[in-house]
Tab-separated table of C-alpha atoms and ligand atoms in Angstrom:
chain	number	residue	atom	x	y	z
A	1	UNK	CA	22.616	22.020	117.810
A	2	UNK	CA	21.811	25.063	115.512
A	3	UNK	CA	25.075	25.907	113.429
A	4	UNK	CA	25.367	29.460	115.130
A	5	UNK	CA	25.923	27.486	118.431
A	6	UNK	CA	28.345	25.088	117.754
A	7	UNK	CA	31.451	25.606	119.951
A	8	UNK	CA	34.447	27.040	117.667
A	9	UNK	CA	37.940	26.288	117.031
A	10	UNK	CA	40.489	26.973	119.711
A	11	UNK	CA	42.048	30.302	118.295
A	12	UNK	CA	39.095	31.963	116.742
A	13	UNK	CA	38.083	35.397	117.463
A	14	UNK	CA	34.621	35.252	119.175
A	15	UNK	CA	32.413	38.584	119.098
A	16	UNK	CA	32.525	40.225	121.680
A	17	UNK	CA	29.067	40.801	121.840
A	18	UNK	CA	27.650	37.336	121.391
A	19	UNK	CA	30.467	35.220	122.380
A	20	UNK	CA	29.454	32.636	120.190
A	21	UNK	CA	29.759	33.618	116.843
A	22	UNK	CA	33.309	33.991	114.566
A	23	UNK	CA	34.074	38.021	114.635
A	24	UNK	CA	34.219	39.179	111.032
A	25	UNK	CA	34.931	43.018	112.197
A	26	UNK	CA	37.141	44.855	114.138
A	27	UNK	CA	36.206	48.148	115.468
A	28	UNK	CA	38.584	51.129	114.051
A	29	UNK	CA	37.425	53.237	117.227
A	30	UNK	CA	39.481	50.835	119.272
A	31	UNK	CA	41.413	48.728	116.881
A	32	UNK	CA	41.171	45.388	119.323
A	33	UNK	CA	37.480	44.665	119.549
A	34	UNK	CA	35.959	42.226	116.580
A	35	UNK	CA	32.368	42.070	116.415
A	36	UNK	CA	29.626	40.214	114.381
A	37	UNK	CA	29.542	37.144	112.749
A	38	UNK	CA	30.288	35.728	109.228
A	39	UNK	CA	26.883	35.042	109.081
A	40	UNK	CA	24.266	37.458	107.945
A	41	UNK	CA	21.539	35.745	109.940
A	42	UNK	CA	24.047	37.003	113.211
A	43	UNK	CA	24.735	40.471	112.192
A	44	UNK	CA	22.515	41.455	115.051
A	45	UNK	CA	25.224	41.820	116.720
A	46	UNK	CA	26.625	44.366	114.906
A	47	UNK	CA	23.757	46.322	114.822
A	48	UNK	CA	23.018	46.586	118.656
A	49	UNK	CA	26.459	47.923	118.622
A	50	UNK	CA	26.101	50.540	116.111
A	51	UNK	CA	22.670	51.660	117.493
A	52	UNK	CA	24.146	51.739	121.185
A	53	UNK	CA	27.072	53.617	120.233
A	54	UNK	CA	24.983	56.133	118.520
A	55	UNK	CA	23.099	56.320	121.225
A	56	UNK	CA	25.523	56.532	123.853
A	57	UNK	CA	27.109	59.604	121.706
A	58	UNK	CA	23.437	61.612	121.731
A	59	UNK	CA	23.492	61.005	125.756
A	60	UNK	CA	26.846	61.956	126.300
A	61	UNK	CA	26.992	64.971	124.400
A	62	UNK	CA	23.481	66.327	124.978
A	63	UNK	CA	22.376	66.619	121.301
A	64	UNK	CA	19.057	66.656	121.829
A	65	UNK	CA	16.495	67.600	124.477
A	66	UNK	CA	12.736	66.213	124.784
A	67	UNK	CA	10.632	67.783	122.416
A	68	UNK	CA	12.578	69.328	120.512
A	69	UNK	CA	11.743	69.278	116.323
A	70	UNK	CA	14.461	67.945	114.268
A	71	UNK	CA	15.086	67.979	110.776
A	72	UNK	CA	17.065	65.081	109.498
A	73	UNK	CA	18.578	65.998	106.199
A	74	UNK	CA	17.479	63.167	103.695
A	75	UNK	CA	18.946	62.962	100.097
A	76	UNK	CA	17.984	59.311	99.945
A	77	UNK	CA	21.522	58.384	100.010
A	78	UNK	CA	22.954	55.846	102.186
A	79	UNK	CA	24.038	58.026	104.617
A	80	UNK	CA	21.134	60.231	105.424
A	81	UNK	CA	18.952	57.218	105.155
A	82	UNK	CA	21.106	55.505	107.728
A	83	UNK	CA	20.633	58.378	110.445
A	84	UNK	CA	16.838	58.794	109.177
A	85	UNK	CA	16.263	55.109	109.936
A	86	UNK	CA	18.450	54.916	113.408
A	87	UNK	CA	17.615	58.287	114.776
A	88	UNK	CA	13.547	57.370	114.549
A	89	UNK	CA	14.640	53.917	116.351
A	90	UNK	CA	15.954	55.172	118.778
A	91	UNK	CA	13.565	58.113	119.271
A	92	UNK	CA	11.266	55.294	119.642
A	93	UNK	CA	13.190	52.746	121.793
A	94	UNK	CA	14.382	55.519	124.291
A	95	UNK	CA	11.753	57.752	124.397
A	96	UNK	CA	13.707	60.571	123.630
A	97	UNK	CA	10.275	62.557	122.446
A	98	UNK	CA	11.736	64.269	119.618
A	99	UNK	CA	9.495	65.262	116.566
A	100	UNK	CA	11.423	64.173	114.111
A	101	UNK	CA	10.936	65.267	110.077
A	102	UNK	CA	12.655	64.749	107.243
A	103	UNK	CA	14.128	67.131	104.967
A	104	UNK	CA	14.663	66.878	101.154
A	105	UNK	CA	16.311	69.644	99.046
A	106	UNK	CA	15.053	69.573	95.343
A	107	UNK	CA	18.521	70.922	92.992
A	108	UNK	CA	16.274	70.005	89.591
A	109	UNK	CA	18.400	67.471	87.961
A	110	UNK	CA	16.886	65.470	85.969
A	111	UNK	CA	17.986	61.718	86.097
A	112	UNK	CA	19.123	62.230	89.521
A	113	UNK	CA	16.999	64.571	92.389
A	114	UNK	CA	13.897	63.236	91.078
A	115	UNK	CA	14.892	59.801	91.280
A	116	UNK	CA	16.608	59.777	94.876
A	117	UNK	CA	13.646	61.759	95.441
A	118	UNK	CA	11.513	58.407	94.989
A	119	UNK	CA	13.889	57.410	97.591
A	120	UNK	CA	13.207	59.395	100.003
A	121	UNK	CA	9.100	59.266	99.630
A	122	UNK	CA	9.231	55.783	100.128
A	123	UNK	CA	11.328	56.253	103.286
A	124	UNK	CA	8.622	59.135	104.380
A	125	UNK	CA	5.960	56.082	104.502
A	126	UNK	CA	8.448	53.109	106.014
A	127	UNK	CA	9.784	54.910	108.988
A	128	UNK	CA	6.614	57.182	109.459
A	129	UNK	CA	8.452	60.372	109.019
A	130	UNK	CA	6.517	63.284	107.812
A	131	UNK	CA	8.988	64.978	104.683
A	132	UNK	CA	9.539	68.547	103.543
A	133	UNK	CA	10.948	69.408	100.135
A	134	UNK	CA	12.073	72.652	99.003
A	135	UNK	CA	13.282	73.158	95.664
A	136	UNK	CA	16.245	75.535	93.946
A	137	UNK	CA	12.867	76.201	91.609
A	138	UNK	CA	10.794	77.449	94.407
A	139	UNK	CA	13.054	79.350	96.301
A	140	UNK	CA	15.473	80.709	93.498
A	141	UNK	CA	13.811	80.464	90.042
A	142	UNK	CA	15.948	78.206	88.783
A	143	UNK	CA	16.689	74.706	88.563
A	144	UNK	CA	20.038	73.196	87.875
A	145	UNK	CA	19.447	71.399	84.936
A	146	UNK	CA	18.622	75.334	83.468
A	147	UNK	CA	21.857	76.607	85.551
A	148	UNK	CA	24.105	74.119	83.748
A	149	UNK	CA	22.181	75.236	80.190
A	150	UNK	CA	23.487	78.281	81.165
A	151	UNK	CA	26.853	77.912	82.966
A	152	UNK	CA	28.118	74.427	81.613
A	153	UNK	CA	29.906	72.464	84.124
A	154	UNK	CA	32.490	74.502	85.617
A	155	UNK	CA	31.381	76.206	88.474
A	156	UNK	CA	27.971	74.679	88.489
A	157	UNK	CA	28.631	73.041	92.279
A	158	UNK	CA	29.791	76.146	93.408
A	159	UNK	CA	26.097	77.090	92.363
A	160	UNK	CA	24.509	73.861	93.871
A	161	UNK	CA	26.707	73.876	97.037
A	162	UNK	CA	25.846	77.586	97.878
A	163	UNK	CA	22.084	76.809	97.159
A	164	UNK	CA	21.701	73.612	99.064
A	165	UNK	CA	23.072	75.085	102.213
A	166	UNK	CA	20.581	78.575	102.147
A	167	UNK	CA	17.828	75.843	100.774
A	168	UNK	CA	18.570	73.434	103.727
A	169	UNK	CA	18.434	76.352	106.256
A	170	UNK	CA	14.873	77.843	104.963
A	171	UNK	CA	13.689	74.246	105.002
A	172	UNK	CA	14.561	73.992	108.289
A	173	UNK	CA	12.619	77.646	108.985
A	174	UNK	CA	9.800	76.091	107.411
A	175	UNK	CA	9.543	73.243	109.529
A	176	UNK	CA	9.751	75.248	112.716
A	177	UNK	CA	12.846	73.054	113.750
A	178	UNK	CA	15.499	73.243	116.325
A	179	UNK	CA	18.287	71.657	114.865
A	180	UNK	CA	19.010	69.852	111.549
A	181	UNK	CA	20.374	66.241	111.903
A	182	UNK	CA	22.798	65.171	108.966
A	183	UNK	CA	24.437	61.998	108.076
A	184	UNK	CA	27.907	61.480	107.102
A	185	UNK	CA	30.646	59.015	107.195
A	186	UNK	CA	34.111	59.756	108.634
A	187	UNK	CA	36.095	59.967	104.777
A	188	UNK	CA	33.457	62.830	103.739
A	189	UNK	CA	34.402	64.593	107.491
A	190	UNK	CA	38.287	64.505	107.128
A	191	UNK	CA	37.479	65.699	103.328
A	192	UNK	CA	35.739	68.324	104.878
A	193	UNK	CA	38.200	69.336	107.315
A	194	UNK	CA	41.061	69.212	104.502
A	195	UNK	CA	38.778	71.081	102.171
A	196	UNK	CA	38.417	74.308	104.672
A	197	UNK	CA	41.822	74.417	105.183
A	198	UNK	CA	43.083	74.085	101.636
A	199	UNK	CA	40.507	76.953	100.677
A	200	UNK	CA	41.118	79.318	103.727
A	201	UNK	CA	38.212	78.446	104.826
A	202	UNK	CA	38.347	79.706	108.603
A	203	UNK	CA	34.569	80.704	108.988
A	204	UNK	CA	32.964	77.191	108.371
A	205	UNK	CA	35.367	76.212	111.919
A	206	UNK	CA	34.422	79.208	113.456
A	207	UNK	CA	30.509	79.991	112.910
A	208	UNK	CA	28.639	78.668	115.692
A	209	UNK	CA	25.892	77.876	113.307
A	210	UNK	CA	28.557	75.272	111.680
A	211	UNK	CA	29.832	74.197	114.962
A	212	UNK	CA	26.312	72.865	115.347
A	213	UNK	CA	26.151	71.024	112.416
A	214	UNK	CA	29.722	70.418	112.133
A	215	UNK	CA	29.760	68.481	115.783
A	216	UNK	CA	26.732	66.483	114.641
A	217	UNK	CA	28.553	65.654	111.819
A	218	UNK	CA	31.795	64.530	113.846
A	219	UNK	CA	29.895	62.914	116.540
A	220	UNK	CA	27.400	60.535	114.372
A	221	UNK	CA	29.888	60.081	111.988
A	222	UNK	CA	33.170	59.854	113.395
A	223	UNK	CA	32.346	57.668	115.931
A	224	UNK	CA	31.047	55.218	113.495
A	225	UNK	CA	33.191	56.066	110.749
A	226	UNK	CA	32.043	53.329	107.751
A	227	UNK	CA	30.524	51.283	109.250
A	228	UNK	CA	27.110	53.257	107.481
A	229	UNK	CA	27.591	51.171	104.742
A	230	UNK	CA	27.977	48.064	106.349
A	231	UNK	CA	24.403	48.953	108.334
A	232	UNK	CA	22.604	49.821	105.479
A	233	UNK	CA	24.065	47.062	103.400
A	234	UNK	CA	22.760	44.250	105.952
A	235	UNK	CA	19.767	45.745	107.167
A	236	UNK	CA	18.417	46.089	103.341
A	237	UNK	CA	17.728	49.735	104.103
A	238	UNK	CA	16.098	51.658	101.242
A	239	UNK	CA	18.887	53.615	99.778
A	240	UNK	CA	19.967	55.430	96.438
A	241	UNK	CA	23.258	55.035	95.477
A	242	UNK	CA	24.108	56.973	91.911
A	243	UNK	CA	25.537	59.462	91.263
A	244	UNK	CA	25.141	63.056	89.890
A	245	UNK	CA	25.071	63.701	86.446
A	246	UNK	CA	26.759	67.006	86.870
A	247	UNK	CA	29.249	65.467	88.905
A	248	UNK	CA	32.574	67.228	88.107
A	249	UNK	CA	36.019	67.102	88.260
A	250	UNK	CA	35.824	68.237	92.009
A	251	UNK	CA	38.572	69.687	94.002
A	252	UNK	CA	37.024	67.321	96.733
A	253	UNK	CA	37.820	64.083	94.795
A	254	UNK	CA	41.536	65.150	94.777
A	255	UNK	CA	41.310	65.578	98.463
A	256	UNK	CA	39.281	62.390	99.093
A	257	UNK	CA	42.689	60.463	96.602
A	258	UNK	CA	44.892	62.669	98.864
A	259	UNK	CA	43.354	60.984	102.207
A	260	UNK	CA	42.808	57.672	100.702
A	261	UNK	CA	46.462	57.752	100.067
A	262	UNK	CA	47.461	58.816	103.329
A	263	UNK	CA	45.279	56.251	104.754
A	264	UNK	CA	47.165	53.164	103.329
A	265	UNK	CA	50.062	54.772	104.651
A	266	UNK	CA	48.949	55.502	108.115
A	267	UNK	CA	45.315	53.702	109.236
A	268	UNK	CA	44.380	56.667	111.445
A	269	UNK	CA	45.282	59.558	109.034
A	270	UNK	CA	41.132	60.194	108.906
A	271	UNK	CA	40.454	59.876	112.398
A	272	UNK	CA	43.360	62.356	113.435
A	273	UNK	CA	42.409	64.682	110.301
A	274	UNK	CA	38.894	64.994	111.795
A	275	UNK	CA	40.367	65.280	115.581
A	276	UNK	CA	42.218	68.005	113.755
A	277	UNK	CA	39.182	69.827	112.517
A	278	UNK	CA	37.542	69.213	116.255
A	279	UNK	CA	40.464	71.090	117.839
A	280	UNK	CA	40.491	74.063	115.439
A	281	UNK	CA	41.127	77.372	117.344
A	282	UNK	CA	41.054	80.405	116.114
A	283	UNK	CA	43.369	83.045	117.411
A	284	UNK	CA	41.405	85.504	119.364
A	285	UNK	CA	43.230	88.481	117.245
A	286	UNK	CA	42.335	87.403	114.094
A	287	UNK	CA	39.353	89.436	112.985
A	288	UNK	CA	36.214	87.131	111.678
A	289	UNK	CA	33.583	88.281	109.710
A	290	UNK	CA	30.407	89.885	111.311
A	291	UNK	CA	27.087	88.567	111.049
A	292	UNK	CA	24.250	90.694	109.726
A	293	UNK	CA	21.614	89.730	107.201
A	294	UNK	CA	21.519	89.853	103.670
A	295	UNK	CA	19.740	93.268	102.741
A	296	UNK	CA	17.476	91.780	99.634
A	297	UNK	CA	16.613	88.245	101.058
A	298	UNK	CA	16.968	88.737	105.005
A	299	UNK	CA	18.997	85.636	105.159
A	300	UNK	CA	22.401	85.663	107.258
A	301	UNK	CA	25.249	87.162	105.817
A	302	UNK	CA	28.630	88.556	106.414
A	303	UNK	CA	28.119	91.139	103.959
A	304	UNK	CA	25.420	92.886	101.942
A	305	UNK	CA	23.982	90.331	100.053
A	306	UNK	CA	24.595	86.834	100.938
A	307	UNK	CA	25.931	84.530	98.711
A	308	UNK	CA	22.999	83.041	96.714
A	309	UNK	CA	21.724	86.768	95.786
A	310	UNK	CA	25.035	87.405	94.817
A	311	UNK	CA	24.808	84.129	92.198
A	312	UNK	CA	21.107	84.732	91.531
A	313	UNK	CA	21.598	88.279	90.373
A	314	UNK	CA	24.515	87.390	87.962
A	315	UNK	CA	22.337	84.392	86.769
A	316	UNK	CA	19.213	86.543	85.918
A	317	UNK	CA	21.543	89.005	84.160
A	318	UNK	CA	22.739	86.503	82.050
A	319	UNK	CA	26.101	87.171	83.553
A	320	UNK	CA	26.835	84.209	85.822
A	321	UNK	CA	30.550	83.963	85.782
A	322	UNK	CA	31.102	87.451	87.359
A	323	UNK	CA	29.225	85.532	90.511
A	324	UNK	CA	32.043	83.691	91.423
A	325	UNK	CA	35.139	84.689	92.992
A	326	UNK	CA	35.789	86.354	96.287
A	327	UNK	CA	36.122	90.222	95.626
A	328	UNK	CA	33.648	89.929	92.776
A	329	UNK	CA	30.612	90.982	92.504
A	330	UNK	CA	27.348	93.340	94.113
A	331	UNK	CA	29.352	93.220	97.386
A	332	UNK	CA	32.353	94.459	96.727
A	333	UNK	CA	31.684	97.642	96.911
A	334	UNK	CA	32.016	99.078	100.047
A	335	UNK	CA	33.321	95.592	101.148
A	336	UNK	CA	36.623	94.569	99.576
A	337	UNK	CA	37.627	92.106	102.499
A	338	UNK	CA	36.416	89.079	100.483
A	339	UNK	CA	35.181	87.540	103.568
A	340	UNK	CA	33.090	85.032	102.718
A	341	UNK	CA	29.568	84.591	104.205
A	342	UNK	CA	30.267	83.100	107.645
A	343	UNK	CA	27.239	80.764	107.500
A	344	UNK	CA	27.567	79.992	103.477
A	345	UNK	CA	30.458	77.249	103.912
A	346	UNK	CA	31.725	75.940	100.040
A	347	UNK	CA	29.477	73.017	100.181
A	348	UNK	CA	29.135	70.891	97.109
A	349	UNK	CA	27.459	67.825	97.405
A	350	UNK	CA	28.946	64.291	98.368
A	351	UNK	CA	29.554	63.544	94.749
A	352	UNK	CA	31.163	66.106	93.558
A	353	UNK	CA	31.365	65.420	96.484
A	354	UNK	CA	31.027	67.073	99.795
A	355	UNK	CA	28.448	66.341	102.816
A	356	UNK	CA	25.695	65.456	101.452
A	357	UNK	CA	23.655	67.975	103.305
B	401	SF4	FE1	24.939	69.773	92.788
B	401	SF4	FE2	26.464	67.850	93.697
B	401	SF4	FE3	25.435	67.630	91.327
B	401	SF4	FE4	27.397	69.370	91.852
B	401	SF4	S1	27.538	67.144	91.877
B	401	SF4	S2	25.553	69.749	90.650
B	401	SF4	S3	26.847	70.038	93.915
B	401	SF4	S4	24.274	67.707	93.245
């Protein structure tokens, strides 16, 4: 009798799945079900259930339609590589006829891009994915090894973030797509979701543009909260795991110590911080920033020159620092609201760390 067989002690939790094998986890969506098996050779188990509920979340919520083109946000990173690798499965296995791509965003760090980069080539030729990159030195002039030169390290993610998100968004015009796919786990969401709200960030819950992403996010994430790791970890997924070089003293790793704190406390303080984020309303009265587009780059903006064109200018005048702050800057005159650009959320990236795309 092959050992996976064998009949097991009276008492022992079975997987639900297989009904054969010792459960080794227990699903935090539902906090009774254990799935898998000790064994590696068994974690097959665990898989189907991680692609089906995946799955099941794309039917139910309608996220995609048949041929549509979707970007899927690749930084070579677990997470990304996770959705890369399980999205073209299931485009496959379902016949959901979706043109899928991936998407790479070049920052120019040295030590870092370049090598995830690798990453993410290799995963262009395993799961048949045709890649785009577009680079901070293509589209702005700069990279951010020459930023940092420049700026040190003390607002350089506030550079990076702002970047990645207008970069992410041309890539995406490149490609001709309809919707960009991104991959994140459940701690990076409720960071999120903490992070807008300690910064006043009301426009990243209210922009339908975010909505978009930000319900992809919740959806592919939340409902499989960390179990990304666990899936990439066993299914020897091709994956780059350090980190930045210019990774800072972040204002997202106190939040992420914040959460992890009240997570010992209370298991569900992530799930009910992102349920929190879900449920954001905005009071109709409250007066949100209008979109228009950015009058030297044609790229969305609340104001009259979006955010990077703000940053660019001060970095070509040598004068970078005058770039950041709300009421600072080419747009406050004639603006001194200090909205922020509606569709320019305060990204940084999962090191320092926010979403990773
Ligand atoms: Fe950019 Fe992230 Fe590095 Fe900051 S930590 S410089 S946002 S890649």
């Amino acid at each position: 009798m092959e050992a996976d067989s064998k009949p097991k002690k009276s008492g022992a939790r079975l997987c639900c799945v297989c009904n054969q094998n010792r459960a080794a986890l227990k699903r935090p969506k539902t906090l009774e079900q254990v799935l898998s098996s000790t064994s590696p050779s068994v974690w097959e188990c665990f898989y189907a259930v991680f692609e089906e509920e995946i799955h099941q979340v794309i039917l139910e919520n309608q996220l995609f339609k048949p041929g549509e083109r979707i970007a899927i946000g690749a930084s070579g990173g677990k997470d990304s590589t996770v959705l890369a690798y399980v999205l073209s499965e299931l485009n496959r296995r379902h016949n959901y006829g979706l043109d899928l791509f991936l998407l790479s965003v070049d920052e120019g760090i040295t030590g870092y891009r370049d090598d995830s980069l690798e990453t993410v080539k290799r995963n262009e030729l395993q799961y048949g994915l045709p890649l785009k990159i577009v680079s901070y030195k293509d589209l702005y002039g700069w990279t951010m090894d020459e930023i940092v030169k420049m700026i040190g390290l003390k607002n350089n993610c506030t550079f990076c973030g702002v970047f990645r998100r207008q970069a992410l968004d041309r890539g995406a015009a490149l490609l001709k797509v309809d919707k960009v796919a991104t991959g994140h786990n459940a701690d990076d969401i409720a960071e999120t979701v903490l992070l807008n709200i300690l910064r006043g960030d009301i426009a990243s819950f209210n922009s339908e543009f975010i909505n978009i992403r930000f319900s992809l996010w919740l959806m592919l994430g939340c409902q499989n909260l960390n179990k990304f790791s666990t899936y990439a970890y066993f299914k020897k997924l091709d994956y780059f795991s350090t980190e930045c070089i210019y990774s800072p003293n972040a204002y997202r790793g106190f939040a992420r110590e914040f959460i992890k704190d009240l997570e010992r406390i209370r298991p569900r303080a992530i799930l009910d911080i992102i349920k929190s984020g879900e449920d954001f309303r905005i009071s109709t009265a409250t007066k949100m920033p209008e979109q228009g587009t950015c009058e030297r780059c044609g790229y969305i903006s609340s104001q009259k020159w979006c955010k990077a064109c703000v940053l660019l200018e001060r970095l070509n005048r040598g004068l970078p620092k005058l770039g950041i702050g709300r009421n600072q800057g080419l747009n406050s005159d004639g603006k001194k609201d200090g909205k922020r650009d509606s569709r320019t959320p305060s990204t940084e990236s999962k090191q320092c760390g926010s979403l990773e795309f």
